[in-house]
Tab-separated table of C-alpha atoms in Angstrom:
chain	number	residue	atom	x	y	z
H	1	MET	CA	-2.797	-1.258	0.028
H	2	GLN	CA	1.042	-3.889	0.403
H	3	LYS	CA	0.346	-5.326	3.405
H	4	HIS	CA	3.038	-4.816	6.399
H	5	ILE	CA	6.422	-6.741	6.866
H	6	VAL	CA	5.356	-7.950	10.167
H	7	THR	CA	2.261	-10.254	9.704
H	8	ALA	CA	1.877	-10.181	13.193
H	9	PHE	CA	0.993	-6.078	13.039
H	10	GLU	CA	-1.441	-7.250	10.021
H	11	GLU	CA	-3.266	-9.357	11.825
H	12	GLU	CA	-3.933	-6.660	14.726
H	13	LEU	CA	-5.050	-3.872	12.632
H	14	GLN	CA	-7.621	-6.610	11.029
H	15	ASN	CA	-8.686	-7.560	14.078
H	16	LEU	CA	-8.881	-4.333	15.629
H	17	SER	CA	-11.099	-3.091	12.415
H	18	GLN	CA	-13.230	-6.527	13.070
H	19	LYS	CA	-14.269	-5.382	16.303
H	20	ILE	CA	-15.850	-1.472	15.350
H	21	SER	CA	-17.630	-4.011	12.850
H	22	LYS	CA	-18.957	-6.131	15.339
H	23	MET	CA	-19.271	-2.826	17.719
H	24	GLY	CA	-21.311	-1.955	14.863
H	25	GLY	CA	-23.166	-4.650	14.036
H	26	LEU	CA	-24.325	-4.519	17.927
H	27	ALA	CA	-24.974	-1.180	18.058
H	28	GLU	CA	-26.936	-1.425	14.987
H	29	ASN	CA	-29.079	-4.141	16.501
H	30	GLN	CA	-29.730	-2.587	19.474
H	31	LEU	CA	-30.666	0.605	17.763
H	32	THR	CA	-33.541	-1.722	15.488
H	33	MET	CA	-34.735	-3.739	18.990
H	34	ALA	CA	-35.247	-0.066	20.338
H	35	ILE	CA	-37.583	1.645	17.652
H	36	LYS	CA	-39.157	-0.872	16.718
H	37	SER	CA	-39.719	-1.965	20.910
H	38	LEU	CA	-41.005	2.018	20.761
H	39	GLU	CA	-43.210	1.845	17.409
H	40	ASN	CA	-45.049	-1.719	19.163
H	41	ASN	CA	-44.665	-0.994	23.136
H	42	ASP	CA	-43.150	-4.087	23.410
H	43	TYR	CA	-41.461	-4.706	26.953
H	44	GLU	CA	-39.270	-8.025	26.131
H	45	LEU	CA	-37.620	-6.550	23.409
H	46	ALA	CA	-37.189	-3.655	24.866
H	47	LYS	CA	-35.443	-5.291	27.385
H	48	ARG	CA	-33.191	-6.917	24.882
H	49	ALA	CA	-32.315	-3.595	23.898
H	50	ILE	CA	-30.877	-2.661	27.565
H	51	LEU	CA	-29.305	-6.331	27.752
H	52	SER	CA	-27.216	-6.109	24.912
H	53	ASP	CA	-25.648	-2.548	25.597
H	54	LYS	CA	-23.119	-5.185	27.708
H	55	SER	CA	-21.636	-6.713	25.168
H	56	ILE	CA	-20.470	-3.388	23.054
H	57	ASP	CA	-19.047	-2.015	26.285
H	58	LYS	CA	-16.918	-5.069	26.672
H	59	LEU	CA	-15.466	-4.753	23.158
H	60	GLU	CA	-14.903	-0.173	23.668
H	61	LEU	CA	-12.774	-1.896	26.362
H	62	GLU	CA	-11.138	-4.090	24.405
H	63	VAL	CA	-10.879	-2.346	21.182
H	64	GLU	CA	-9.451	1.050	23.162
H	65	GLU	CA	-6.977	-1.756	25.388
H	66	GLU	CA	-5.610	-3.593	22.115
H	67	ALA	CA	-5.414	0.184	20.490
H	68	ILE	CA	-3.084	1.137	23.006
H	69	LEU	CA	-1.278	-1.933	22.923
H	70	MET	CA	-0.906	-1.717	19.591
H	71	ILE	CA	0.550	1.646	20.099
H	72	ALA	CA	3.073	0.807	22.509
H	73	LYS	CA	4.778	-2.500	20.696
H	74	ARG	CA	4.483	-1.028	17.247
H	75	GLN	CA	4.881	2.574	16.890
H	76	PRO	CA	2.589	2.759	14.175
H	77	MET	CA	3.399	6.205	11.975
H	78	ALA	CA	1.377	7.131	9.115
H	79	LEU	CA	-2.508	6.126	7.847
H	80	ASP	CA	-1.538	3.376	10.386
H	81	LEU	CA	-1.316	5.407	13.161
H	82	ARG	CA	-3.888	7.967	11.776
H	83	ARG	CA	-5.941	4.168	11.519
H	84	ILE	CA	-5.676	3.177	15.426
H	85	ILE	CA	-6.173	6.536	16.948
H	86	VAL	CA	-9.495	6.272	14.548
H	87	THR	CA	-10.595	3.105	16.042
H	88	ILE	CA	-10.591	3.915	19.448
H	89	ARG	CA	-12.691	7.438	18.384
H	90	ILE	CA	-15.160	5.456	16.509
H	91	SER	CA	-15.453	2.993	19.019
H	92	SER	CA	-16.927	5.697	21.466
H	93	ASP	CA	-19.256	6.745	18.997
H	94	LEU	CA	-20.196	3.524	18.995
H	95	GLU	CA	-20.590	2.870	22.834
H	96	ARG	CA	-22.031	5.977	22.541
H	97	ILE	CA	-24.986	5.385	20.063
H	98	GLY	CA	-25.308	2.272	22.059
H	99	ASP	CA	-26.332	4.064	25.441
H	100	LEU	CA	-28.318	6.095	23.518
H	101	ALA	CA	-30.649	3.293	21.800
H	102	LYS	CA	-30.451	1.418	25.431
H	103	ASN	CA	-32.262	5.019	26.900
H	104	ILE	CA	-34.701	4.631	24.098
H	105	ALA	CA	-35.760	1.331	25.345
H	106	LYS	CA	-35.589	2.117	29.006
H	107	ARG	CA	-38.298	5.276	28.040
H	108	VAL	CA	-40.599	2.777	26.011
H	109	ILE	CA	-41.435	1.389	29.326
H	110	LYS	CA	-42.247	5.129	30.889
H	111	ILE	CA	-44.140	5.662	27.652
H	112	ASN	CA	-45.989	2.919	27.883
H	113	GLY	CA	-47.458	2.887	24.510
H	114	ARG	CA	-49.121	6.180	25.032
H	115	THR	CA	-47.549	7.689	21.799
H	116	PRO	CA	-49.715	10.137	19.799
H	117	LYS	CA	-50.856	8.037	16.728
H	118	SER	CA	-49.731	11.317	14.894
H	119	LEU	CA	-46.596	11.092	16.135
H	120	VAL	CA	-45.433	7.282	15.705
H	121	SER	CA	-44.682	7.489	11.719
H	122	GLY	CA	-42.319	10.740	12.626
H	123	PHE	CA	-40.814	8.649	14.956
H	124	SER	CA	-40.814	5.568	12.873
H	125	ALA	CA	-38.783	8.211	10.709
H	126	MET	CA	-36.119	8.441	12.534
H	127	GLY	CA	-35.652	5.790	13.120
H	128	GLU	CA	-35.044	4.722	9.969
H	129	LEU	CA	-32.740	7.901	8.958
H	130	ALA	CA	-30.511	7.343	12.271
H	131	LYS	CA	-30.312	3.417	11.357
H	132	THR	CA	-29.061	3.867	8.039
H	133	SER	CA	-27.034	6.400	8.360
H	134	VAL	CA	-25.041	4.298	11.259
H	135	LYS	CA	-25.281	1.021	8.764
H	136	ASN	CA	-23.651	2.873	5.818
H	137	ILE	CA	-21.213	5.148	7.822
H	138	LEU	CA	-20.242	1.394	9.274
H	139	ASP	CA	-19.807	0.502	5.644
H	140	ALA	CA	-17.838	3.501	4.401
H	141	PHE	CA	-15.611	2.733	7.662
H	142	ALA	CA	-15.320	-1.233	6.301
H	143	ALA	CA	-14.003	-0.181	2.960
H	144	SER	CA	-12.812	3.050	3.892
H	145	ASP	CA	-15.109	4.591	1.432
H	146	VAL	CA	-14.338	8.595	2.179
H	147	ASP	CA	-17.399	9.959	-0.295
H	148	LYS	CA	-19.892	7.474	1.294
H	149	ALA	CA	-18.635	9.107	4.723
H	150	ILE	CA	-19.045	12.410	3.303
H	151	ILE	CA	-22.934	11.101	1.738
H	152	VAL	CA	-23.291	10.331	5.854
H	153	TRP	CA	-22.473	13.567	6.990
H	154	GLN	CA	-24.479	15.408	5.131
H	155	ASN	CA	-27.749	13.625	5.104
H	156	ASP	CA	-27.621	14.270	9.257
H	157	LYS	CA	-29.138	17.260	8.353
H	158	ASP	CA	-32.370	15.307	7.097
H	159	LEU	CA	-32.737	13.666	10.988
H	160	ASP	CA	-32.213	16.720	12.374
H	161	ALA	CA	-35.357	18.354	10.506
H	162	LEU	CA	-37.407	15.744	11.620
H	163	TYR	CA	-36.104	15.918	15.029
H	164	ASN	CA	-37.676	19.504	14.772
H	165	SER	CA	-40.832	18.885	13.447
H	166	ILE	CA	-41.101	15.868	15.732
H	167	PHE	CA	-40.259	18.515	19.119
H	168	LYS	CA	-42.474	21.113	17.689
H	169	GLU	CA	-45.372	18.741	17.482
H	170	ILE	CA	-44.500	17.289	21.113
H	171	THR	CA	-44.306	20.993	22.215
H	172	GLU	CA	-47.796	21.727	20.610
H	173	HIS	CA	-49.092	18.171	21.665
H	174	MET	CA	-48.428	18.961	25.606
H	175	LYS	CA	-49.945	22.362	25.889
H	176	LYS	CA	-53.098	20.829	23.955
H	177	ASN	CA	-53.236	18.275	27.265
H	178	GLY	CA	-51.551	19.337	30.588
H	179	ASP	CA	-51.769	15.416	31.503
H	180	HIS	CA	-49.805	14.153	29.023
H	181	ILE	CA	-46.629	16.245	29.678
H	182	ASP	CA	-45.129	13.329	31.847
H	183	TYR	CA	-44.763	11.060	29.009
H	184	CYS	CA	-44.043	13.006	26.325
H	185	THR	CA	-41.215	14.270	27.869
H	186	HIS	CA	-39.849	10.746	27.679
H	187	LEU	CA	-41.727	10.465	24.187
H	188	HIS	CA	-39.317	14.084	23.970
H	189	PHE	CA	-35.943	12.449	24.970
H	190	ALA	CA	-36.316	9.840	23.214
H	191	ALA	CA	-36.510	11.652	19.738
H	192	LYS	CA	-33.265	13.727	21.084
H	193	ASN	CA	-31.975	10.770	21.441
H	194	ILE	CA	-32.324	9.379	17.824
H	195	GLU	CA	-30.966	12.707	16.607
H	196	ARG	CA	-27.546	12.480	18.547
H	197	ILE	CA	-26.707	8.837	17.371
H	198	GLY	CA	-27.016	10.552	14.125
H	199	ASP	CA	-24.873	12.595	15.716
H	200	HIS	CA	-22.462	10.384	16.439
H	201	ALA	CA	-22.564	9.387	12.580
H	202	THR	CA	-21.203	12.440	11.508
H	203	ASN	CA	-18.830	12.057	14.147
H	204	ILE	CA	-18.071	8.465	12.981
H	205	ALA	CA	-17.407	9.950	9.458
H	206	GLU	CA	-15.590	12.644	10.371
H	207	ASN	CA	-12.759	9.913	11.458
H	208	ILE	CA	-12.903	8.087	8.606
H	209	HIS	CA	-12.045	11.141	6.640
H	210	TYR	CA	-9.592	12.119	8.404
H	211	MET	CA	-8.143	7.753	8.499
H	212	VAL	CA	-8.264	8.394	5.198
H	213	ARG	CA	-7.595	11.947	3.780
H	214	GLY	CA	-5.171	12.683	6.692
H	215	GLU	CA	-6.501	16.044	6.661
H	216	MET	CA	-10.114	17.341	9.493
H	217	LEU	CA	-13.366	17.854	7.355
H	218	SER	CA	-13.789	21.391	7.827
H	219	ASP	CA	-16.366	22.734	6.365
H	220	ASP	CA	-19.265	23.361	8.446
H	221	ARG	CA	-22.175	20.532	8.067
H	222	PRO	CA	-25.193	21.480	6.552
H	223	LYS	CA	-27.618	21.880	9.498
H	224	SER	CA	-31.012	21.782	9.997
H	225	ASP	CA	-31.669	21.939	13.518
H	226	LEU	CA	-32.113	25.119	14.516
H	227	ILE	CA	-33.813	24.438	18.407
H	228	LYS	CA	-30.138	23.133	19.088
H	229	ILE	CA	-29.484	25.386	21.198
H	230	SER	CA	-26.656	23.714	23.442
A	1	MET	CA	6.418	28.985	12.461
A	2	SER	CA	6.991	31.863	9.841
A	3	GLU	CA	9.337	29.517	7.847
A	4	ASN	CA	10.066	31.773	4.950
A	5	LYS	CA	11.772	33.933	7.870
A	6	ILE	CA	14.302	31.065	8.329
A	7	ALA	CA	17.580	31.360	6.166
A	8	ASN	CA	18.464	28.041	3.949
A	9	LYS	CA	21.764	27.153	5.369
A	10	TYR	CA	22.509	25.058	2.691
A	11	GLN	CA	21.421	24.638	-1.160
A	12	VAL	CA	21.540	20.779	-2.963
A	13	ARG	CA	20.366	21.491	-7.119
A	14	ASP	CA	20.099	19.292	-9.275
A	15	VAL	CA	22.627	16.669	-8.263
A	16	ASN	CA	24.320	13.458	-9.570
A	17	VAL	CA	27.213	11.365	-7.669
A	18	PHE	CA	28.537	7.925	-9.574
A	19	TYR	CA	30.738	5.208	-7.831
A	20	GLY	CA	32.357	4.457	-10.900
A	21	ASP	CA	29.534	3.417	-13.380
A	22	LYS	CA	26.836	3.170	-10.769
A	23	GLN	CA	25.232	6.693	-10.184
A	24	ALA	CA	24.301	6.261	-6.754
A	25	LEU	CA	21.929	9.290	-6.642
A	26	PHE	CA	19.548	11.520	-9.120
A	27	ASN	CA	19.145	15.336	-9.216
A	28	ILE	CA	18.843	15.720	-5.929
A	29	GLU	CA	17.291	18.628	-4.658
A	30	VAL	CA	16.859	19.683	-0.768
A	31	ASP	CA	17.177	22.836	0.720
A	32	VAL	CA	18.458	22.621	4.630
A	33	LEU	CA	17.196	25.389	6.689
A	34	GLU	CA	19.397	27.137	9.248
A	35	ASN	CA	19.226	26.151	12.757
A	36	GLN	CA	16.417	23.578	12.069
A	37	VAL	CA	17.581	19.984	11.800
A	38	THR	CA	16.778	18.180	9.175
A	39	ALA	CA	16.753	14.135	9.011
A	40	LEU	CA	17.238	12.061	5.734
A	41	ILE	CA	15.864	8.232	5.712
A	42	GLY	CA	15.280	5.367	3.791
A	43	PRO	CA	16.689	1.953	3.380
A	44	SER	CA	20.264	0.966	2.834
A	45	GLY	CA	21.255	1.681	-0.418
A	46	CYS	CA	19.296	4.345	-0.762
A	47	GLY	CA	21.979	7.364	-0.600
A	48	LYS	CA	20.887	9.353	2.001
A	49	SER	CA	24.265	9.206	3.886
A	50	THR	CA	25.960	9.349	0.045
A	51	LEU	CA	24.109	13.166	0.780
A	52	LEU	CA	25.370	14.148	3.811
A	53	ARG	CA	28.997	12.766	2.929
A	54	CYS	CA	29.003	14.922	-0.260
A	55	LEU	CA	27.197	18.323	2.338
A	56	ASN	CA	31.114	18.528	3.821
A	57	ARG	CA	33.038	17.230	0.841
A	58	MET	CA	33.862	13.808	2.704
A	59	ASN	CA	33.592	11.472	-1.011
A	60	ASP	CA	36.704	13.561	-2.086
A	61	VAL	CA	38.384	10.758	-0.329
A	62	ILE	CA	37.221	8.578	-2.249
A	63	ASP	CA	38.692	8.245	-6.011
A	64	VAL	CA	35.900	6.629	-8.212
A	65	CYS	CA	32.992	9.092	-6.263
A	66	LYS	CA	31.995	11.813	-9.055
A	67	ILE	CA	29.570	14.446	-8.593
A	68	SER	CA	27.822	16.991	-10.283
A	69	GLY	CA	25.661	19.139	-10.252
A	70	ASP	CA	26.031	22.474	-6.895
A	71	ILE	CA	26.209	22.454	-3.649
A	72	LEU	CA	25.332	25.393	-2.434
A	73	LEU	CA	26.674	26.674	1.365
A	74	ASP	CA	24.831	30.136	2.229
A	75	GLY	CA	24.802	30.699	-0.739
A	76	GLN	CA	28.262	29.313	-1.577
A	77	ASP	CA	29.595	26.518	-3.971
A	78	ILE	CA	30.864	24.210	-1.585
A	79	TYR	CA	33.009	22.238	-4.901
A	80	SER	CA	34.091	25.050	-6.374
A	81	LYS	CA	37.889	25.377	-6.494
A	82	LYS	CA	38.014	28.559	-3.931
A	83	ILE	CA	36.973	26.741	-1.087
A	84	ASP	CA	39.263	25.178	1.034
A	85	VAL	CA	38.012	21.845	2.057
A	86	VAL	CA	40.147	22.213	5.041
A	87	GLU	CA	38.068	25.024	6.167
A	88	LEU	CA	34.998	24.272	4.907
A	89	ARG	CA	35.072	20.450	7.394
A	90	ALA	CA	35.822	23.445	10.339
A	91	ARG	CA	32.676	25.082	8.996
A	92	VAL	CA	30.393	21.420	9.022
A	93	GLY	CA	31.401	19.134	11.468
A	94	MET	CA	31.047	15.224	10.860
A	95	VAL	CA	29.851	12.754	13.678
A	96	PHE	CA	29.681	8.880	13.229
A	97	GLN	CA	27.760	5.796	13.496
A	98	LYS	CA	30.755	4.234	16.340
A	99	PRO	CA	32.499	6.919	18.534
A	100	ASN	CA	35.527	7.589	17.845
A	101	PRO	CA	37.515	9.381	20.086
A	102	PHE	CA	41.330	9.923	19.425
A	103	PRO	CA	43.435	7.827	21.102
A	104	LYS	CA	44.077	10.735	24.168
A	105	SER	CA	43.360	12.219	26.438
A	106	ILE	CA	39.071	13.790	27.038
A	107	TYR	CA	40.643	17.240	27.030
A	108	ASP	CA	43.352	16.314	23.927
A	109	ASN	CA	40.001	14.852	22.079
A	110	VAL	CA	37.866	18.222	22.756
A	111	VAL	CA	40.935	20.933	22.222
A	112	TYR	CA	42.511	18.667	19.172
A	113	GLY	CA	40.687	20.274	16.041
A	114	PRO	CA	40.933	24.516	17.838
A	115	LYS	CA	44.432	23.597	18.408
A	116	ILE	CA	45.586	22.796	14.602
A	117	HIS	CA	42.667	26.012	13.709
A	118	GLY	CA	44.827	28.067	15.260
A	119	MET	CA	41.984	28.854	17.096
A	120	ILE	CA	44.664	28.645	20.832
A	121	GLU	CA	47.227	31.191	22.063
A	122	HIS	CA	47.073	30.762	25.518
A	123	LYS	CA	46.492	27.656	27.403
A	124	SER	CA	43.061	29.057	29.001
A	125	ASP	CA	41.988	29.424	25.509
A	126	GLY	CA	41.609	25.861	25.282
A	127	ASP	CA	40.527	25.531	28.968
A	128	GLU	CA	37.873	27.320	27.769
A	129	ILE	CA	36.682	25.849	24.938
A	130	VAL	CA	37.082	22.586	26.120
A	131	GLU	CA	34.810	23.547	28.986
A	132	THR	CA	32.223	25.151	26.641
A	133	SER	CA	32.444	22.137	24.167
A	134	LEU	CA	31.829	20.005	27.159
A	135	LYS	CA	28.976	21.354	28.621
A	136	ARG	CA	27.516	22.227	25.190
A	137	ALA	CA	27.836	18.333	24.722
A	138	GLY	CA	26.450	17.656	27.958
A	139	LEU	CA	29.200	15.382	29.802
A	140	TRP	CA	30.912	18.245	31.544
A	141	GLU	CA	29.344	16.745	34.701
A	142	GLU	CA	30.364	13.869	34.311
A	143	VAL	CA	34.085	14.516	33.440
A	144	LYS	CA	35.325	17.548	34.600
A	145	ASP	CA	37.123	16.002	37.332
A	146	ARG	CA	39.071	13.234	34.908
A	147	LEU	CA	39.696	15.264	31.975
A	148	ASP	CA	43.242	13.881	31.858
A	149	SER	CA	42.069	10.170	31.744
A	150	PRO	CA	41.843	8.728	27.927
A	151	GLY	CA	38.524	9.338	26.627
A	152	THR	CA	38.473	5.950	24.696
A	153	GLY	CA	37.633	4.647	28.678
A	154	LEU	CA	34.292	6.760	29.160
A	155	SER	CA	31.060	4.520	27.778
A	156	GLY	CA	29.497	4.166	23.999
A	157	GLY	CA	27.468	7.280	25.189
A	158	GLN	CA	29.492	9.325	26.716
A	159	GLN	CA	32.398	8.841	23.688
A	160	GLN	CA	29.576	9.737	21.666
A	161	ARG	CA	29.006	13.278	23.128
A	162	LEU	CA	32.987	13.423	23.307
A	163	CYS	CA	32.804	13.573	19.665
A	164	ILE	CA	29.860	15.967	19.521
A	165	ALA	CA	32.019	17.728	21.902
A	166	ARG	CA	34.973	17.429	19.643
A	167	ALA	CA	33.003	18.986	17.058
A	168	ILE	CA	31.561	21.750	17.894
A	169	ALA	CA	34.944	22.355	19.616
A	170	VAL	CA	35.533	24.403	16.553
A	171	SER	CA	32.322	26.218	16.568
A	172	PRO	CA	31.029	25.375	13.259
A	173	GLU	CA	27.690	26.203	11.661
A	174	VAL	CA	26.513	22.607	10.949
A	175	ILE	CA	26.869	19.169	12.169
A	176	LEU	CA	26.328	16.118	10.661
A	177	MET	CA	25.662	12.901	12.214
A	178	ASP	CA	25.703	10.039	10.484
A	179	GLU	CA	23.420	7.380	12.535
A	180	PRO	CA	24.651	8.774	15.460
A	181	CYS	CA	23.049	6.682	18.298
A	182	SER	CA	23.163	2.897	16.420
A	183	ALA	CA	25.570	1.899	18.412
A	184	LEU	CA	23.485	3.484	21.297
A	185	ASP	CA	21.920	2.057	24.604
A	186	PRO	CA	17.468	3.654	24.699
A	187	ILE	CA	19.266	6.262	27.774
A	188	ALA	CA	22.199	7.071	25.950
A	189	THR	CA	19.610	7.770	22.874
A	190	ALA	CA	17.950	9.458	24.755
A	191	ARG	CA	20.249	11.845	25.835
A	192	ILE	CA	22.185	12.350	22.280
A	193	GLU	CA	18.550	12.583	21.308
A	194	GLU	CA	18.422	15.918	23.961
A	195	LEU	CA	21.779	17.296	22.921
A	196	ILE	CA	20.370	17.494	19.326
A	197	ASP	CA	16.993	19.356	20.192
A	198	GLU	CA	18.771	21.879	22.835
A	199	LEU	CA	22.318	22.085	19.150
A	200	LYS	CA	19.826	22.898	16.871
A	201	GLU	CA	19.659	26.914	18.460
A	202	LYS	CA	23.246	27.092	17.644
A	203	PHE	CA	23.751	24.686	14.620
A	204	THR	CA	22.084	23.775	11.522
A	205	ILE	CA	22.100	19.918	11.624
A	206	VAL	CA	21.496	16.926	8.930
A	207	ILE	CA	21.407	14.006	10.480
A	208	VAL	CA	20.971	10.155	8.504
A	209	THR	CA	18.621	7.584	10.879
A	210	HIS	CA	17.614	4.308	10.468
A	211	SER	CA	15.005	4.814	12.838
A	212	MET	CA	11.977	6.445	12.088
A	213	GLN	CA	11.205	6.932	15.052
A	214	GLN	CA	13.773	9.170	16.138
A	215	ALA	CA	14.061	11.389	12.709
A	216	ALA	CA	10.082	12.119	13.505
A	217	ARG	CA	11.362	13.555	17.293
A	218	VAL	CA	14.088	14.589	16.899
A	219	SER	CA	14.120	16.627	13.029
A	220	GLN	CA	11.976	19.193	11.644
A	221	LYS	CA	12.068	18.245	8.130
A	222	THR	CA	12.536	14.913	6.974
A	223	ALA	CA	13.739	13.733	3.243
A	224	PHE	CA	13.022	10.412	2.214
A	225	PHE	CA	15.259	8.410	-0.172
A	226	HIS	CA	14.772	5.891	-2.213
A	227	LEU	CA	16.588	4.155	-4.891
A	228	GLY	CA	19.122	6.930	-5.450
A	229	LYS	CA	16.390	9.052	-5.458
A	230	LEU	CA	14.431	11.787	-3.286
A	231	VAL	CA	10.701	10.640	-2.873
A	232	GLU	CA	9.620	13.072	-1.031
A	233	PHE	CA	11.220	16.188	0.786
A	234	GLY	CA	8.668	18.195	4.065
A	235	ASP	CA	8.273	19.004	7.592
A	236	THR	CA	8.461	16.184	9.931
A	237	ASP	CA	4.881	16.453	11.400
A	238	GLN	CA	3.561	15.798	8.242
A	239	ILE	CA	5.609	12.925	6.634
A	240	PHE	CA	5.074	10.963	10.039
A	241	THR	CA	1.200	11.324	9.421
A	242	ASN	CA	0.253	12.431	6.804
A	243	PRO	CA	3.469	11.696	3.225
A	244	HIS	CA	1.711	12.016	0.836
A	245	ASN	CA	3.863	9.541	-1.556
A	246	GLN	CA	2.978	6.276	-1.176
A	247	GLN	CA	6.496	4.885	-1.115
A	248	THR	CA	6.901	7.081	1.484
A	249	GLN	CA	3.999	5.873	3.116
A	250	ASP	CA	4.799	1.810	2.605
A	251	TYR	CA	8.447	2.363	3.805
A	252	ILE	CA	7.636	4.387	7.834
A	253	THR	CA	4.902	1.935	8.362
A	254	GLY	CA	6.753	-1.094	7.822
A	255	ARG	CA	5.199	-1.766	4.507
A	256	TYR	CA	8.134	-1.321	2.078
A	257	GLY	CA	9.744	-4.775	1.042
């Protein structure tokens, strides 16, 4: 790809991509902390996960402001236009991932280490899948790699399937143990949050596809999330 | 949009243009659709103005200019011997980069063309043409009380609209515009762009512009030229959001060079 004649524009675009990478790194880290704090019932780590959300929010605002300024100043066309628009969307997805991770961390305190042993490994597995998706989708964005993005997009069904089975397990557990409903509800929300993080990764995948190819990913994503009503 | 229902106003087929030994256009194939705005873009010297000038045979006045291939207007070859060039230019009007009103009154500027084409029998015919043309060019309200003042006394943007009024006074079918806004300020430019949008209801417009944003704003079809070749031709919406050709992409994103 040739560089822009106007070097400042080139730098602004690079700066924007770097901010996304930075946001992505923070979101990944926050998610890792949230999952780990859930696994180990680690309050301190949960608190750190909650606090780190602020930096992501701040970066999202910066990305938005810079992107708007670039549209006004550079009047971007074609690939540049798509990249800038997509960057705004991706930053919003990453911000949401941060929010969801924060929400998981908040629930750690409520759940208070009462996660039934049979469920802990399920949560770990979901966490791993979500982390992998987020990591891979950020790599795909950095490399403008559509094929890699599509793999993330397709793999989300595994996370959905895992969520389904955890959902069932939690429901079963609640049926048998009426006094566990309180923390199990939090547990369910935590699982749902992880599943939603996967959805944001697929949003990013769709945006990468649009950015590179100029066309929307139109096929319906393979789904195994049969419970999902809304 | 049911595009296949729109008629081809021009069919440009395998056109090559030479200025002496130098070839300016290579095997150009373009369809200009009726009642649409077609923008020709590309770096200086790419041949876009050359093609524009072929469309009403303005290149005839250049001795060393030779053209091969076919340019059909409503299916008729405009380079055929049967074509009366004066008549052709009445059907295909032109607006230039710099506003060039005649050193005459506003009224006479507009009525000049219709007069020489014998469109005026009574003075009232002229009055009507002047009013309609100036109204269509969006200038009537600004000049209706001073039609006797010299056209050259108007502002740049007004002069350009006067030239557009003069071009449409002879009821052409096509208007060719060669960078019509490059000498105008942004507000005058916006007025011309608004006008282009209205004019396409009645006329077919081909515009050469150096402003890609302008091409994106006013046209429905865009042709990108480079070194005398037509690199990409397509829907304007597609060209500026998702061009298929790498050269087009490099040019419109400011990477060309």
